[in-house]
Short mmCIF file of C-alpha atoms and ligand atoms in Angstrom, two decimals:
data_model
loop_
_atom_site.label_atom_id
_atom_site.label_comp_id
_atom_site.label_asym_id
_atom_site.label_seq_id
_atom_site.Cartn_x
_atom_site.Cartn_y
_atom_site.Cartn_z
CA UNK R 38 5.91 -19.51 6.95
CA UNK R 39 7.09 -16.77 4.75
CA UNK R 40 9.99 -14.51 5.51
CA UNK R 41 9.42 -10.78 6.50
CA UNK R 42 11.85 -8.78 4.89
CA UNK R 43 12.66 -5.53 6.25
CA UNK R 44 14.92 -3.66 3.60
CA UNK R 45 16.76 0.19 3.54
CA UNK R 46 16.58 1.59 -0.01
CA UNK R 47 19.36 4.45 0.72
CA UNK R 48 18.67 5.32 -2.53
CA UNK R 49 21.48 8.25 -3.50
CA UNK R 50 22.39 9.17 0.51
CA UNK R 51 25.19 8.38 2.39
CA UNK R 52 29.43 8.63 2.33
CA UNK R 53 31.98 5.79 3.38
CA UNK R 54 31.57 7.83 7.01
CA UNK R 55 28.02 7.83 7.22
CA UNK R 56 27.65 4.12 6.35
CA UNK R 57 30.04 2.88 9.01
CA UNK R 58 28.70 4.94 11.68
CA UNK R 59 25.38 3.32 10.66
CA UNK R 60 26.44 -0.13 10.39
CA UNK R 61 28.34 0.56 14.14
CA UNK R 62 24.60 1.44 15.22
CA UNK R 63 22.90 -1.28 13.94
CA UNK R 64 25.43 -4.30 14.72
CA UNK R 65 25.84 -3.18 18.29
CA UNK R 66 21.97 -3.02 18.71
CA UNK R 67 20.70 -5.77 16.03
CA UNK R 68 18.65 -8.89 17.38
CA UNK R 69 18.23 -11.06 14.93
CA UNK R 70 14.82 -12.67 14.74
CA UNK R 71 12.79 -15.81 13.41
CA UNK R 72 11.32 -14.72 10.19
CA UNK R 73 13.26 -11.44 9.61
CA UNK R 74 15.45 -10.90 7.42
CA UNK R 75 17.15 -7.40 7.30
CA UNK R 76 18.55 -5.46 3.83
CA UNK R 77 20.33 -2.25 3.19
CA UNK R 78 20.25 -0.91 -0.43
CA UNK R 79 23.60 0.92 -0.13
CA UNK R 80 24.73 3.74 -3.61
CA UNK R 81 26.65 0.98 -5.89
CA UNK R 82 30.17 2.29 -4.81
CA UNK R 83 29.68 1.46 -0.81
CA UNK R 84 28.61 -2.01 -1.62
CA UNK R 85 31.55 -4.21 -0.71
CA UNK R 86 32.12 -1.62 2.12
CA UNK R 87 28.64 -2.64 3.44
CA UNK R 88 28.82 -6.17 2.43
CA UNK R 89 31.89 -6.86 4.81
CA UNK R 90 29.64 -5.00 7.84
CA UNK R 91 26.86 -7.08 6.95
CA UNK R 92 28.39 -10.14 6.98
CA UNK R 93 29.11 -9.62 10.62
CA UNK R 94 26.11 -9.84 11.40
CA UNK R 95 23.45 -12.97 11.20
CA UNK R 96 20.72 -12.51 9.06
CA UNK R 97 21.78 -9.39 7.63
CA UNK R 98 22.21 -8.80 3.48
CA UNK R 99 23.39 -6.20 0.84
CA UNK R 100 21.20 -5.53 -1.63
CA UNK R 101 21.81 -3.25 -4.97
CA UNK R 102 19.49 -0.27 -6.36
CA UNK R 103 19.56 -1.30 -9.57
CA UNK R 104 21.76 -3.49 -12.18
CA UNK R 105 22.32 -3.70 -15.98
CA UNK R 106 20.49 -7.46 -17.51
CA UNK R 107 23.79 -7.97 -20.18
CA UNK R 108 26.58 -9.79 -18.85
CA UNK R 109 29.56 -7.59 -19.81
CA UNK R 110 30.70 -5.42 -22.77
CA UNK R 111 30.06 -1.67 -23.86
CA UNK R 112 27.55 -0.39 -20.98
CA UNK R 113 29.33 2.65 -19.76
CA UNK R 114 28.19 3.31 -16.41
CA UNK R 115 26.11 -0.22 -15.73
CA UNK R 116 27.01 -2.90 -13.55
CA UNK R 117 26.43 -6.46 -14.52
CA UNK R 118 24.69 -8.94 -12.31
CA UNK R 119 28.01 -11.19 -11.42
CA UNK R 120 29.93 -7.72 -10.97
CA UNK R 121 26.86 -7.45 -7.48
CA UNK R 122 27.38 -10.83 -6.35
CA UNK R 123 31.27 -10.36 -6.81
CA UNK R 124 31.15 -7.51 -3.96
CA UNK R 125 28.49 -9.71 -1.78
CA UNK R 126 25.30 -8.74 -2.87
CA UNK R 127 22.23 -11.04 -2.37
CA UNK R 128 19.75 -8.92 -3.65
CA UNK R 129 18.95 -6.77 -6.20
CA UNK R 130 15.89 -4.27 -6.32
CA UNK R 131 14.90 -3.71 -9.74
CA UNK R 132 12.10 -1.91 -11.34
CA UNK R 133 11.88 0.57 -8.08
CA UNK R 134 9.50 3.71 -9.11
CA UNK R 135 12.21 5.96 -9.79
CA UNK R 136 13.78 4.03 -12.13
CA UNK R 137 10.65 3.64 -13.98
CA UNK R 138 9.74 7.05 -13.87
CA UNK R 139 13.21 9.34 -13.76
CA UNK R 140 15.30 6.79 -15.82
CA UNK R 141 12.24 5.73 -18.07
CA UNK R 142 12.66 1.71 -17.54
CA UNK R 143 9.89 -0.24 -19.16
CA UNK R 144 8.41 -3.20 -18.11
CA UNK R 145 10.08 -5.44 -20.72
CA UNK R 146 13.75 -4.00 -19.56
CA UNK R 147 12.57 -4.91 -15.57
CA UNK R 148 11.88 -8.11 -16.77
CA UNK R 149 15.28 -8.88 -18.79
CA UNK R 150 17.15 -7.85 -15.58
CA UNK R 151 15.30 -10.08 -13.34
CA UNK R 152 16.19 -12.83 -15.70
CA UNK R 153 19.78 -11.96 -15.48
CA UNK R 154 19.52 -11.39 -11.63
CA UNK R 155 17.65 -14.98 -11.48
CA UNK R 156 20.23 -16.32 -13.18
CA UNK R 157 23.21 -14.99 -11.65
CA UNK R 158 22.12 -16.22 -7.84
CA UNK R 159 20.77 -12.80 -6.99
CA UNK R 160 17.62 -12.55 -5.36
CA UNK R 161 15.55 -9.64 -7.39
CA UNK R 162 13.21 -7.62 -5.07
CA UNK R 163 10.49 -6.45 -7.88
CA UNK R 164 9.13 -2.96 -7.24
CA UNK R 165 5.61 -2.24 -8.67
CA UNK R 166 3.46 0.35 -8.12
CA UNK R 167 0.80 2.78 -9.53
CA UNK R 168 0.77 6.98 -9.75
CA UNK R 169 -1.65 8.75 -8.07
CA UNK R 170 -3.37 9.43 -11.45
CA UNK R 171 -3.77 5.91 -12.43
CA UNK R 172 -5.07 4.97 -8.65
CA UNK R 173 -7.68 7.56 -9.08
CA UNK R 174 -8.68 6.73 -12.47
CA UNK R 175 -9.15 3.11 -10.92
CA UNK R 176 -6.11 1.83 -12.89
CA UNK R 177 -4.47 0.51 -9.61
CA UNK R 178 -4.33 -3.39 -10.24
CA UNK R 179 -4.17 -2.61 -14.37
CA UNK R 180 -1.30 -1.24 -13.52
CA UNK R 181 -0.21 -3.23 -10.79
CA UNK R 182 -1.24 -6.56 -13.07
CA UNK R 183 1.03 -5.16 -15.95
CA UNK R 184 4.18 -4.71 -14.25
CA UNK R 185 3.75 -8.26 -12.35
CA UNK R 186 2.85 -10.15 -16.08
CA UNK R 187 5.71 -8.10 -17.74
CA UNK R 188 8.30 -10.44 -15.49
CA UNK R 189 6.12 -13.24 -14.75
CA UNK R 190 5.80 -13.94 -18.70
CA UNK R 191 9.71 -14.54 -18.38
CA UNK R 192 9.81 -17.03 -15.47
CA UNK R 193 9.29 -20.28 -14.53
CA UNK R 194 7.90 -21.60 -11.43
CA UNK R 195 10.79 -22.56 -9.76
CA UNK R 196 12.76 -18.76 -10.75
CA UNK R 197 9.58 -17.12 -9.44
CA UNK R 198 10.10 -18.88 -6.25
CA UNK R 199 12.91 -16.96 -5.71
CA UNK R 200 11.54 -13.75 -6.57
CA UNK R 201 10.62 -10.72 -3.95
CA UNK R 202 7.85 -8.36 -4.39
CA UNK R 203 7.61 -4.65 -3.38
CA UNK R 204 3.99 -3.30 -3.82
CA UNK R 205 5.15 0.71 -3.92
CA UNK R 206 2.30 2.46 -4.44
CA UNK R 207 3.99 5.68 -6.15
CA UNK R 208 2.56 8.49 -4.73
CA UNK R 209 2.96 7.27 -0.65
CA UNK R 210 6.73 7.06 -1.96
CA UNK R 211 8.60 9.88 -0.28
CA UNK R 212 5.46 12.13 0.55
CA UNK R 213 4.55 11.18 4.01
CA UNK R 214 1.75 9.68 2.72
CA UNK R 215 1.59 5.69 3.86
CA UNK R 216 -1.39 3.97 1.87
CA UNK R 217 -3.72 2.97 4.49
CA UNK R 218 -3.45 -0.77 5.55
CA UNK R 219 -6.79 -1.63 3.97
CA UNK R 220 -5.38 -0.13 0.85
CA UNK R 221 -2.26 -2.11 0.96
CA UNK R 222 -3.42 -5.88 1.88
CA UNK R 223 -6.12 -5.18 -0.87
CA UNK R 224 -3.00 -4.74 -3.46
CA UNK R 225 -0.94 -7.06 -1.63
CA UNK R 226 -3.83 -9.93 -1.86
CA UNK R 227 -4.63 -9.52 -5.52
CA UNK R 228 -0.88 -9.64 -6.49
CA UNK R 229 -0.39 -12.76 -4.47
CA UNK R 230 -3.59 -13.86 -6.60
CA UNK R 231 -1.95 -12.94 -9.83
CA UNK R 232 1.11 -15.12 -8.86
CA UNK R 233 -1.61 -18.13 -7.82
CA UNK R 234 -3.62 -17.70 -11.05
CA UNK R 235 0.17 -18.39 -13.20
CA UNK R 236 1.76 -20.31 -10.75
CA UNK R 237 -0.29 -21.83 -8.45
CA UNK R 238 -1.44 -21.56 -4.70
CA UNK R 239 1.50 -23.05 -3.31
CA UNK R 240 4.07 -20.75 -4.74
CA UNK R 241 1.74 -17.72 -4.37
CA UNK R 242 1.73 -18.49 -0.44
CA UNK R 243 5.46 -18.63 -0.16
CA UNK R 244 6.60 -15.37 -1.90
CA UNK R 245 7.50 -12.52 0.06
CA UNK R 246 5.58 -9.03 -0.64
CA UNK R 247 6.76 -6.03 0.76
CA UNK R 248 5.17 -2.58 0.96
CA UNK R 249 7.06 0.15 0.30
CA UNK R 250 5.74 3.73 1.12
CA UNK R 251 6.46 6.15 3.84
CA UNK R 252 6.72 3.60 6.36
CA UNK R 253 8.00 4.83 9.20
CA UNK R 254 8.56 3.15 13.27
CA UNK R 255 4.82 4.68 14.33
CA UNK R 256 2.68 2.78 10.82
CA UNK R 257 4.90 -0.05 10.37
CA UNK R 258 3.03 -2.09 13.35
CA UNK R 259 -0.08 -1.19 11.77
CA UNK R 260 0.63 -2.64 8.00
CA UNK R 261 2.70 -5.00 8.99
CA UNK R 262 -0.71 -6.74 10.84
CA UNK R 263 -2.31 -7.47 7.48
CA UNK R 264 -1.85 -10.85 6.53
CA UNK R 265 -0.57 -10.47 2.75
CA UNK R 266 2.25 -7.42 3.87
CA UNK R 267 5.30 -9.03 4.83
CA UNK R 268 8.09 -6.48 5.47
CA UNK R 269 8.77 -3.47 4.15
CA UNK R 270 10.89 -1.29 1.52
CA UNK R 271 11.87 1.64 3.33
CA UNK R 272 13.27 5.11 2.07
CA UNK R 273 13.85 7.96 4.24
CA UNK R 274 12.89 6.48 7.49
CA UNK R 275 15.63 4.22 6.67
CA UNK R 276 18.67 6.17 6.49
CA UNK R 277 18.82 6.90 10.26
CA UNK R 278 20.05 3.47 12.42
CA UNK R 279 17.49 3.83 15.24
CA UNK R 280 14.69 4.63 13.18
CA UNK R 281 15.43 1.52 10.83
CA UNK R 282 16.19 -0.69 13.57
CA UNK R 283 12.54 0.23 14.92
CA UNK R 284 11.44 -0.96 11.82
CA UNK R 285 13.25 -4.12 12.10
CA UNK R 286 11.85 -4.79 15.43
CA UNK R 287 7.99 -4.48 14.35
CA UNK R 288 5.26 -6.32 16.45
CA UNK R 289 3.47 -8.67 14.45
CA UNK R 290 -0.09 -8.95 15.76
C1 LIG X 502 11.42 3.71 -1.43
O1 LIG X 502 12.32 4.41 -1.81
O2 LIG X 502 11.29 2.58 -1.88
C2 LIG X 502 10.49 4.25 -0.42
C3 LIG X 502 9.45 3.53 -0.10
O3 LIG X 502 10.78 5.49 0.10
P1 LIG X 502 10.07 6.18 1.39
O4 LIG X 502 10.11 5.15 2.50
O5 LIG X 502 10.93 7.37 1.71
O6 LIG X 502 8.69 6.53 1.00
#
């Protein structure tokens, strides 16, 4: 059975206070379950804060916003996969929308970090997504297809094994807008098909995909009932513990 991954992308939110008071929250309340495993995306300098809170708890993991693919030298400001796992991170996200579209990442840089997260132990969690523009113009899986064969290209079976998706459509990011769950397991399905068509059936059928997209404790129930979605990458409705331990405690139909 594959594992539903429920992960909070703080994104940049939160202070040394704010995190412990959240991680208090969450530990006191925090079940864990069969098949669940639980992520918080803390802002790079709270990491090995959060990593020592997580690690208190079973089933619960750090995971970075983003990382540099080199392994050291002159890269003011990046951090190098070993530098994440060196503060207890087990996953990475990489290629999340903003980064794409604020920092201007391309496919081919996603790709060399997921390498270099691969290779380093990290598990990457692979954000893809399309704009509203390119939905409408009925460029979803074009897009969608791109950003998957930009990485896949790079791996091998056994290193996409290890590999997370996040289907993100771009413009349910942040705008209240959740794509409908029809919408989603029709994304989700095909990009599990793109991973069968390189990799094979088996492979395809273990991989965790994620949606990511205003999900919130009243939809989550809802997408989480589609047979391809299995968690979720969650922004806003993530930075409050109650509302993310909702999330954590979906009902799977
Ligand atoms: C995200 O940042 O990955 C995200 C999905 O944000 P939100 O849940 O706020 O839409």
């Amino acid at each position: 059975m594959r594992e539903n991954i429920i992960a909070a992308n703080w994104k940049m939110n939160h202070t040394t206070k704010e995190l412990d008071e959240f991680f208090a929250k969450l530990l006191a309340a925090y079940k864990p379950r069969e098949g669940v495993t639980v992520v918080v995306a803390p802002p790079a300098c709270y990491l090995a804060q959060a990593s020592k809170l997580a690690a208190k708890a079973s089933k619960v993991f750090i995971a970075a916003q983003n990382m540099y693919f080199e392994a050291k030298g002159a890269f003011t400001g990046e951090l190098s996969a070993a530098m994440l796992k060196d503060v207890g991170c087990k996953y990475v996200i990489l290629g999340h929308s903003e980064r794409r579209h604020i920092f201007g990442e391309s496919d081919e840089l996603i790709a060399k970090k997921v390498v270099a997260a691969l290779a380093a132990g990290l598990t990457p969690i692979l954000c893809i997504g399309e704009l509203l523009q390119e939905r409408e113009a009925g460029k979803t899986m074009d897009v969608n297809r791109r950003q998957m064969n930009a990485v896949l290209d790079k791996l091998d079976k056994e290193q996409m094994a290890k590999v997370v998706v996040a289907y993100e459509p771009v413009w349910a990011i942040g705008t209240g807008k959740t794509a409908t769950r029809e919408q989603a397991q029709e994304v989700h399905a095909q990009v599990r098909g793109i991973i069968a068509d390189k990799f094979g059936k088996d492979v395809a059928a273990g991989i965790t995909i994620q949606y990511g997209g205003s999900v919130k404790p009243d939809n989550v129930d809802d997408l989480m009932a589609s047979p391809d979605i299995d968690g979720a990458l969650v922004g806003g409705a993530s930075l409050v513990a109650d509302s993310f331990l909702s999330l954590v405690n979906f009902k799977k139909a």
